Amino acid sequence: QSALTQPASVSGSPGQSITISCTGTSNDVGGYNFVSWYQQHPGKAPKLMICDVSNRPSGVSNRFSGSKSGNTASLTISGLQAEDEADYYCSSFTSSSTYVFGTGTRVTVL
Amino acid sequence: EVQLVESGGGLVQPGRSLRLSCATSGFRIDDYAMHWVRQAPGKGLEWVSGISWNSGTIGYADSVKGRFTISRDNAKNSLYLQMNSLRAEDTALYYCAKEWSGMDVWGQGTTVTVSS
């Protein structure tokens, strides 16, 4: 159950687009369309932003989008805003019928 | 309003036990799988355990397997985590989360500190 690999940090200017990658294996990300993305602001509980690879829950801005290719999932934030500055985590169901989170990415708005 | 409220955390010595509870409201708990996720101070999220709606499917992270037991009481709208043989590395904020195409609702967490 190794954590999924994410870049430690990603930054962008307001209005720009950024993409966060999440790399796993064929036993998790590559094998199932059960990849989710979570946003966490300091001192707060995580918030679901994307489920099932690319679906946005009700209330989540359409600036957030998800995709997957092979063993790597991606979260794209377009039109970057100051409020998007937070930590982001991916998660996937695994072949062991467990879940695994990514290592986390700190997004900084310059 | 859908709400999850964790309780039962505290300071405990290594090797001792603790039982966490998650009280739910605003939805039918027996319609959903539930999870425990933890976050060590300054660290990332770690999935701990999950349980299906009817307790028929249960999973654990390797780091807690054999020491932690997840359970639920749908009649009491509650989720539990029995933690035995606690170690310093179990120190974390423990969240319960409801699953519906991802973990869509989270509590605010309860803090567990394992120290002598």
PDB file of C-alpha atoms in Angstrom:
ATOM      1  CA  GLN A   1       0.000   0.000   0.000  1.00  0.00           C
ATOM      2  CA  SER A   2       2.473   2.645  -1.116  1.00  0.00           C
ATOM      3  CA  ALA A   3       1.138   6.178  -1.332  1.00  0.00           C
ATOM      4  CA  LEU A   4       0.344   7.507  -4.779  1.00  0.00           C
ATOM      5  CA  THR A   5       2.993   9.917  -6.043  1.00  0.00           C
ATOM      6  CA  GLN A   6       2.174  13.612  -6.368  1.00  0.00           C
ATOM      7  CA  PRO A   7       4.469  16.612  -6.854  1.00  0.00           C
ATOM      8  CA  ALA A   8       5.201  18.300  -3.542  1.00  0.00           C
ATOM      9  CA  SER A   9       4.260  21.729  -4.832  1.00  0.00           C
ATOM     10  CA  VAL A  10       2.733  23.477  -7.822  1.00  0.00           C
ATOM     11  CA  SER A  11       2.325  27.204  -8.270  1.00  0.00           C
ATOM     12  CA  GLY A  12       0.679  29.565 -10.693  1.00  0.00           C
ATOM     13  CA  SER A  13      -0.452  33.137 -11.114  1.00  0.00           C
ATOM     14  CA  PRO A  14      -4.083  34.201 -10.807  1.00  0.00           C
ATOM     15  CA  GLY A  15      -6.009  33.302 -13.935  1.00  0.00           C
ATOM     16  CA  GLN A  16      -3.547  30.658 -15.056  1.00  0.00           C
ATOM     17  CA  SER A  17      -4.165  26.919 -15.245  1.00  0.00           C
ATOM     18  CA  ILE A  18      -2.222  24.333 -13.304  1.00  0.00           C
ATOM     19  CA  THR A  19      -2.217  20.548 -13.370  1.00  0.00           C
ATOM     20  CA  ILE A  20      -1.414  18.177 -10.524  1.00  0.00           C
ATOM     21  CA  SER A  21      -0.420  14.615 -11.364  1.00  0.00           C
ATOM     22  CA  CYS A  22      -1.086  11.487  -9.318  1.00  0.00           C
ATOM     23  CA  THR A  23       0.872   8.401 -10.294  1.00  0.00           C
ATOM     24  CA  GLY A  24       0.062   4.918  -9.102  1.00  0.00           C
ATOM     25  CA  THR A  25       0.087   1.443 -10.571  1.00  0.00           C
ATOM     26  CA  SER A  26      -2.194  -0.917 -12.455  1.00  0.00           C
ATOM     27  CA  ASN A  27      -3.355  -2.138  -9.034  1.00  0.00           C
ATOM     28  CA  ASP A  28      -4.889   1.194  -8.139  1.00  0.00           C
ATOM     29  CA  VAL A  29      -5.121   4.261 -10.412  1.00  0.00           C
ATOM     30  CA  GLY A  30      -4.660   2.299 -13.607  1.00  0.00           C
ATOM     31  CA  GLY A  31      -7.036  -0.491 -12.709  1.00  0.00           C
ATOM     32  CA  TYR A  32     -10.109   1.377 -11.528  1.00  0.00           C
ATOM     33  CA  ASN A  33     -12.072   4.514 -12.311  1.00  0.00           C
ATOM     34  CA  PHE A  34     -12.373   5.234  -8.601  1.00  0.00           C
ATOM     35  CA  VAL A  35      -9.973   8.155  -8.359  1.00  0.00           C
ATOM     36  CA  SER A  36     -10.957  11.116  -6.210  1.00  0.00           C
ATOM     37  CA  TRP A  37      -9.364  14.480  -5.468  1.00  0.00           C
ATOM     38  CA  TYR A  38      -9.585  16.393  -2.191  1.00  0.00           C
ATOM     39  CA  GLN A  39      -8.815  19.982  -1.270  1.00  0.00           C
ATOM     40  CA  GLN A  40      -7.666  20.792   2.250  1.00  0.00           C
ATOM     41  CA  HIS A  41      -7.177  24.269   3.635  1.00  0.00           C
ATOM     42  CA  PRO A  42      -5.044  24.653   6.802  1.00  0.00           C
ATOM     43  CA  GLY A  43      -6.848  23.477   9.897  1.00  0.00           C
ATOM     44  CA  LYS A  44      -9.855  22.275   7.919  1.00  0.00           C
ATOM     45  CA  ALA A  45     -11.249  18.891   6.949  1.00  0.00           C
ATOM     46  CA  PRO A  46     -10.685  17.707   3.389  1.00  0.00           C
ATOM     47  CA  LYS A  47     -13.289  18.551   0.765  1.00  0.00           C
ATOM     48  CA  LEU A  48     -14.176  16.290  -2.160  1.00  0.00           C
ATOM     49  CA  MET A  49     -13.489  18.098  -5.445  1.00  0.00           C
ATOM     50  CA  ILE A  50     -13.534  15.301  -8.047  1.00  0.00           C
ATOM     51  CA  CYS A  51     -14.864  11.733  -7.854  1.00  0.00           C
ATOM     52  CA  ASP A  52     -14.722   8.781 -10.205  1.00  0.00           C
ATOM     53  CA  VAL A  53     -11.798  10.321 -12.137  1.00  0.00           C
ATOM     54  CA  SER A  54     -13.651  13.241 -13.679  1.00  0.00           C
ATOM     55  CA  ASN A  55     -16.987  13.894 -11.987  1.00  0.00           C
ATOM     56  CA  ARG A  56     -17.583  17.092 -10.045  1.00  0.00           C
ATOM     57  CA  PRO A  57     -19.843  16.884  -6.987  1.00  0.00           C
ATOM     58  CA  SER A  58     -22.610  19.410  -6.751  1.00  0.00           C
ATOM     59  CA  GLY A  59     -21.325  22.802  -5.662  1.00  0.00           C
ATOM     60  CA  VAL A  60     -17.749  22.363  -6.867  1.00  0.00           C
ATOM     61  CA  SER A  61     -16.589  25.001  -9.308  1.00  0.00           C
ATOM     62  CA  ASN A  62     -16.282  23.943 -12.950  1.00  0.00           C
ATOM     63  CA  ARG A  63     -12.763  25.363 -12.857  1.00  0.00           C
ATOM     64  CA  PHE A  64     -11.784  21.994 -11.407  1.00  0.00           C
ATOM     65  CA  SER A  65     -11.511  19.031 -13.759  1.00  0.00           C
ATOM     66  CA  GLY A  66     -10.054  15.537 -13.590  1.00  0.00           C
ATOM     67  CA  SER A  67      -8.725  12.993 -16.044  1.00  0.00           C
ATOM     68  CA  LYS A  68      -6.731   9.781 -16.200  1.00  0.00           C
ATOM     69  CA  SER A  69      -4.302   8.159 -18.589  1.00  0.00           C
ATOM     70  CA  GLY A  70      -2.859   4.780 -17.751  1.00  0.00           C
ATOM     71  CA  ASN A  71      -1.550   4.772 -14.196  1.00  0.00           C
ATOM     72  CA  THR A  72      -1.605   8.562 -13.836  1.00  0.00           C
ATOM     73  CA  ALA A  73      -4.557  10.728 -12.870  1.00  0.00           C
ATOM     74  CA  SER A  74      -4.553  14.496 -13.129  1.00  0.00           C
ATOM     75  CA  LEU A  75      -6.384  17.426 -11.555  1.00  0.00           C
ATOM     76  CA  THR A  76      -6.507  20.677 -13.496  1.00  0.00           C
ATOM     77  CA  ILE A  77      -7.463  23.979 -11.938  1.00  0.00           C
ATOM     78  CA  SER A  78      -8.227  26.623 -14.528  1.00  0.00           C
ATOM     79  CA  GLY A  79      -8.597  30.331 -13.876  1.00  0.00           C
ATOM     80  CA  LEU A  80      -6.546  30.012 -10.701  1.00  0.00           C
ATOM     81  CA  GLN A  81      -7.873  32.062  -7.790  1.00  0.00           C
ATOM     82  CA  ALA A  82      -6.410  33.022  -4.413  1.00  0.00           C
ATOM     83  CA  GLU A  83      -8.940  30.765  -2.669  1.00  0.00           C
ATOM     84  CA  ASP A  84      -7.524  27.753  -4.510  1.00  0.00           C
ATOM     85  CA  GLU A  85      -4.352  27.950  -2.446  1.00  0.00           C
ATOM     86  CA  ALA A  86      -4.477  24.733  -0.404  1.00  0.00           C
ATOM     87  CA  ASP A  87      -3.201  21.176  -0.212  1.00  0.00           C
ATOM     88  CA  TYR A  88      -4.591  18.694  -2.706  1.00  0.00           C
ATOM     89  CA  TYR A  89      -4.693  14.910  -2.368  1.00  0.00           C
ATOM     90  CA  CYS A  90      -5.661  12.209  -4.823  1.00  0.00           C
ATOM     91  CA  SER A  91      -7.078   8.872  -3.713  1.00  0.00           C
ATOM     92  CA  SER A  92      -7.764   5.570  -5.418  1.00  0.00           C
ATOM     93  CA  PHE A  93      -9.469   2.272  -4.732  1.00  0.00           C
ATOM     94  CA  THR A  94      -7.021  -0.628  -4.914  1.00  0.00           C
ATOM     95  CA  SER A  95      -6.971  -4.272  -5.935  1.00  0.00           C
ATOM     96  CA  SER A  96      -6.782  -5.186  -2.242  1.00  0.00           C
ATOM     97  CA  SER A  97     -10.215  -3.601  -1.716  1.00  0.00           C
ATOM     98  CA  THR A  98      -8.564  -0.798   0.228  1.00  0.00           C
ATOM     99  CA  TYR A  99      -7.967   2.855  -0.528  1.00  0.00           C
ATOM    100  CA  VAL A 100      -4.730   4.789  -0.858  1.00  0.00           C
ATOM    101  CA  PHE A 101      -4.082   8.513  -0.799  1.00  0.00           C
ATOM    102  CA  GLY A 102      -1.464  10.461  -2.663  1.00  0.00           C
ATOM    103  CA  THR A 103       1.479  12.196  -1.029  1.00  0.00           C
ATOM    104  CA  GLY A 104      -0.210  15.566  -1.355  1.00  0.00           C
ATOM    105  CA  THR A 105       0.510  18.730  -3.353  1.00  0.00           C
ATOM    106  CA  ARG A 106       0.724  22.257  -1.974  1.00  0.00           C
ATOM    107  CA  VAL A 107      -0.762  24.719  -4.468  1.00  0.00           C
ATOM    108  CA  THR A 108       0.514  28.263  -4.201  1.00  0.00           C
ATOM    109  CA  VAL A 109      -1.087  31.215  -5.957  1.00  0.00           C
ATOM    110  CA  LEU A 110       1.661  33.674  -6.770  1.00  0.00           C
TER     111      LEU A 110
ATOM    112  CA  GLU B   1     -27.888  18.944   7.411  1.00  0.00           C
ATOM    113  CA  VAL B   2     -25.531  16.018   6.908  1.00  0.00           C
ATOM    114  CA  GLN B   3     -23.088  15.912   9.801  1.00  0.00           C
ATOM    115  CA  LEU B   4     -20.356  13.656  11.186  1.00  0.00           C
ATOM    116  CA  VAL B   5     -18.985  14.204  14.694  1.00  0.00           C
ATOM    117  CA  GLU B   6     -16.001  12.226  15.936  1.00  0.00           C
ATOM    118  CA  SER B   7     -15.210  11.653  19.605  1.00  0.00           C
ATOM    119  CA  GLY B   8     -13.105   9.457  21.856  1.00  0.00           C
ATOM    120  CA  GLY B   9      -9.648  10.824  21.119  1.00  0.00           C
ATOM    121  CA  GLY B  10      -7.146  11.710  23.785  1.00  0.00           C
ATOM    122  CA  LEU B  11      -3.717  11.068  25.262  1.00  0.00           C
ATOM    123  CA  VAL B  12      -2.880   7.399  25.713  1.00  0.00           C
ATOM    124  CA  GLN B  13       0.272   5.469  26.578  1.00  0.00           C
ATOM    125  CA  PRO B  14       1.924   3.165  24.040  1.00  0.00           C
ATOM    126  CA  GLY B  15       0.421  -0.302  24.078  1.00  0.00           C
ATOM    127  CA  ARG B  16      -2.925   0.869  25.439  1.00  0.00           C
ATOM    128  CA  SER B  17      -6.306   0.997  23.707  1.00  0.00           C
ATOM    129  CA  LEU B  18      -8.761   3.657  22.629  1.00  0.00           C
ATOM    130  CA  ARG B  19     -12.173   3.552  20.962  1.00  0.00           C
ATOM    131  CA  LEU B  20     -13.229   6.280  18.567  1.00  0.00           C
ATOM    132  CA  SER B  21     -16.837   7.005  17.714  1.00  0.00           C
ATOM    133  CA  CYS B  22     -18.423   8.879  14.833  1.00  0.00           C
ATOM    134  CA  ALA B  23     -21.984  10.069  15.329  1.00  0.00           C
ATOM    135  CA  THR B  24     -23.869  10.776  12.119  1.00  0.00           C
ATOM    136  CA  SER B  25     -26.984  12.787  11.390  1.00  0.00           C
ATOM    137  CA  GLY B  26     -28.944  14.100   8.422  1.00  0.00           C
ATOM    138  CA  PHE B  27     -28.766  10.938   6.340  1.00  0.00           C
ATOM    139  CA  ARG B  28     -29.428   7.204   6.492  1.00  0.00           C
ATOM    140  CA  ILE B  29     -26.067   5.727   7.490  1.00  0.00           C
ATOM    141  CA  ASP B  30     -27.156   2.261   6.372  1.00  0.00           C
ATOM    142  CA  ASP B  31     -27.165   3.452   2.750  1.00  0.00           C
ATOM    143  CA  TYR B  32     -23.447   4.186   2.713  1.00  0.00           C
ATOM    144  CA  ALA B  33     -19.980   2.796   3.220  1.00  0.00           C
ATOM    145  CA  MET B  34     -17.956   4.661   5.843  1.00  0.00           C
ATOM    146  CA  HIS B  35     -14.244   5.235   6.397  1.00  0.00           C
ATOM    147  CA  TRP B  36     -11.651   6.341   8.912  1.00  0.00           C
ATOM    148  CA  VAL B  37      -8.817   8.521   7.611  1.00  0.00           C
ATOM    149  CA  ARG B  38      -6.001   9.947   9.707  1.00  0.00           C
ATOM    150  CA  GLN B  39      -3.517  12.760   9.396  1.00  0.00           C
ATOM    151  CA  ALA B  40      -0.363  12.862  11.489  1.00  0.00           C
ATOM    152  CA  PRO B  41       0.793  16.353  12.532  1.00  0.00           C
ATOM    153  CA  GLY B  42       2.160  18.174   9.504  1.00  0.00           C
ATOM    154  CA  LYS B  43       1.714  15.120   7.288  1.00  0.00           C
ATOM    155  CA  GLY B  44      -0.634  13.939   4.554  1.00  0.00           C
ATOM    156  CA  LEU B  45      -3.836  11.941   4.612  1.00  0.00           C
ATOM    157  CA  GLU B  46      -3.696   8.212   5.304  1.00  0.00           C
ATOM    158  CA  TRP B  47      -6.659   5.897   4.762  1.00  0.00           C
ATOM    159  CA  VAL B  48      -7.048   3.712   7.863  1.00  0.00           C
ATOM    160  CA  SER B  49     -10.116   1.540   7.401  1.00  0.00           C
ATOM    161  CA  GLY B  50     -13.427   1.251   5.597  1.00  0.00           C
ATOM    162  CA  ILE B  51     -16.664  -0.678   6.077  1.00  0.00           C
ATOM    163  CA  SER B  52     -19.539  -1.364   3.686  1.00  0.00           C
ATOM    164  CA  TRP B  53     -23.120  -0.443   4.480  1.00  0.00           C
ATOM    165  CA  ASN B  54     -23.929  -3.852   5.941  1.00  0.00           C
ATOM    166  CA  SER B  55     -20.464  -4.588   7.430  1.00  0.00           C
ATOM    167  CA  GLY B  56     -20.047  -7.308   4.825  1.00  0.00           C
ATOM    168  CA  THR B  57     -16.843  -5.818   3.415  1.00  0.00           C
ATOM    169  CA  ILE B  58     -14.146  -4.422   5.692  1.00  0.00           C
ATOM    170  CA  GLY B  59     -10.651  -3.268   4.827  1.00  0.00           C
ATOM    171  CA  TYR B  60      -7.626  -2.004   6.725  1.00  0.00           C
ATOM    172  CA  ALA B  61      -4.377  -0.301   5.904  1.00  0.00           C
ATOM    173  CA  ASP B  62      -1.379  -2.571   6.440  1.00  0.00           C
ATOM    174  CA  SER B  63      -0.151  -0.171   9.134  1.00  0.00           C
ATOM    175  CA  VAL B  64      -3.124  -0.941  11.398  1.00  0.00           C
ATOM    176  CA  LYS B  65      -4.183  -4.441  10.349  1.00  0.00           C
ATOM    177  CA  GLY B  66      -4.457  -6.754  13.342  1.00  0.00           C
ATOM    178  CA  ARG B  67      -4.542  -3.847  15.797  1.00  0.00           C
ATOM    179  CA  PHE B  68      -7.562  -1.765  14.756  1.00  0.00           C
ATOM    180  CA  THR B  69     -11.154  -2.916  14.287  1.00  0.00           C
ATOM    181  CA  ILE B  70     -13.813  -0.929  12.474  1.00  0.00           C
ATOM    182  CA  SER B  71     -17.498  -1.472  13.194  1.00  0.00           C
ATOM    183  CA  ARG B  72     -20.823   0.252  12.792  1.00  0.00           C
ATOM    184  CA  ASP B  73     -24.226   0.317  14.445  1.00  0.00           C
ATOM    185  CA  ASN B  74     -26.723   1.485  11.849  1.00  0.00           C
ATOM    186  CA  ALA B  75     -29.509   1.575  14.424  1.00  0.00           C
ATOM    187  CA  LYS B  76     -27.460   4.116  16.392  1.00  0.00           C
ATOM    188  CA  ASN B  77     -26.272   5.978  13.280  1.00  0.00           C
ATOM    189  CA  SER B  78     -22.714   5.443  14.449  1.00  0.00           C
ATOM    190  CA  LEU B  79     -19.299   4.295  13.255  1.00  0.00           C
ATOM    191  CA  TYR B  80     -16.529   3.068  15.534  1.00  0.00           C
ATOM    192  CA  LEU B  81     -12.803   2.374  15.497  1.00  0.00           C
ATOM    193  CA  GLN B  82     -11.341   0.175  18.221  1.00  0.00           C
ATOM    194  CA  MET B  83      -7.623   0.837  18.407  1.00  0.00           C
ATOM    195  CA  ASN B  84      -5.448  -1.624  20.342  1.00  0.00           C
ATOM    196  CA  SER B  85      -1.689  -1.860  20.888  1.00  0.00           C
ATOM    197  CA  LEU B  86      -1.306   1.815  20.082  1.00  0.00           C
ATOM    198  CA  ARG B  87       2.066   3.103  18.926  1.00  0.00           C
ATOM    199  CA  ALA B  88       3.622   6.540  18.780  1.00  0.00           C
ATOM    200  CA  GLU B  89       3.167   6.510  15.002  1.00  0.00           C
ATOM    201  CA  ASP B  90      -0.612   6.263  15.463  1.00  0.00           C
ATOM    202  CA  THR B  91      -0.592   9.853  16.759  1.00  0.00           C
ATOM    203  CA  ALA B  92      -2.859  11.773  14.400  1.00  0.00           C
ATOM    204  CA  LEU B  93      -6.114  13.574  13.790  1.00  0.00           C
ATOM    205  CA  TYR B  94      -8.666  10.889  12.961  1.00  0.00           C
ATOM    206  CA  TYR B  95     -11.498  11.731  10.570  1.00  0.00           C
ATOM    207  CA  CYS B  96     -14.560   9.708   9.758  1.00  0.00           C
ATOM    208  CA  ALA B  97     -15.949  10.094   6.262  1.00  0.00           C
ATOM    209  CA  LYS B  98     -19.050   9.028   4.379  1.00  0.00           C
ATOM    210  CA  GLU B  99     -18.580   7.459   0.969  1.00  0.00           C
ATOM    211  CA  TRP B 100     -20.694   8.292  -2.055  1.00  0.00           C
ATOM    212  CA  SER B 101     -18.549   8.256  -5.186  1.00  0.00           C
ATOM    213  CA  GLY B 102     -15.629   9.440  -3.144  1.00  0.00           C
ATOM    214  CA  MET B 103     -15.560  10.526   0.484  1.00  0.00           C
ATOM    215  CA  ASP B 104     -18.101  13.294   0.171  1.00  0.00           C
ATOM    216  CA  VAL B 105     -18.716  14.245   3.798  1.00  0.00           C
ATOM    217  CA  TRP B 106     -16.089  14.499   6.525  1.00  0.00           C
ATOM    218  CA  GLY B 107     -16.176  15.217  10.224  1.00  0.00           C
ATOM    219  CA  GLN B 108     -13.856  17.681  11.919  1.00  0.00           C
ATOM    220  CA  GLY B 109     -11.764  14.918  13.448  1.00  0.00           C
ATOM    221  CA  THR B 110     -10.677  13.761  16.891  1.00  0.00           C
ATOM    222  CA  THR B 111      -7.051  13.878  18.017  1.00  0.00           C
ATOM    223  CA  VAL B 112      -5.229  10.800  19.248  1.00  0.00           C
ATOM    224  CA  THR B 113      -1.854  11.255  20.933  1.00  0.00           C
ATOM    225  CA  VAL B 114       0.170   8.186  21.853  1.00  0.00           C
ATOM    226  CA  SER B 115       2.917   9.065  24.296  1.00  0.00           C
ATOM    227  CA  SER B 116       4.333   7.969  27.604  1.00  0.00           C
TER     228      SER B 116
END
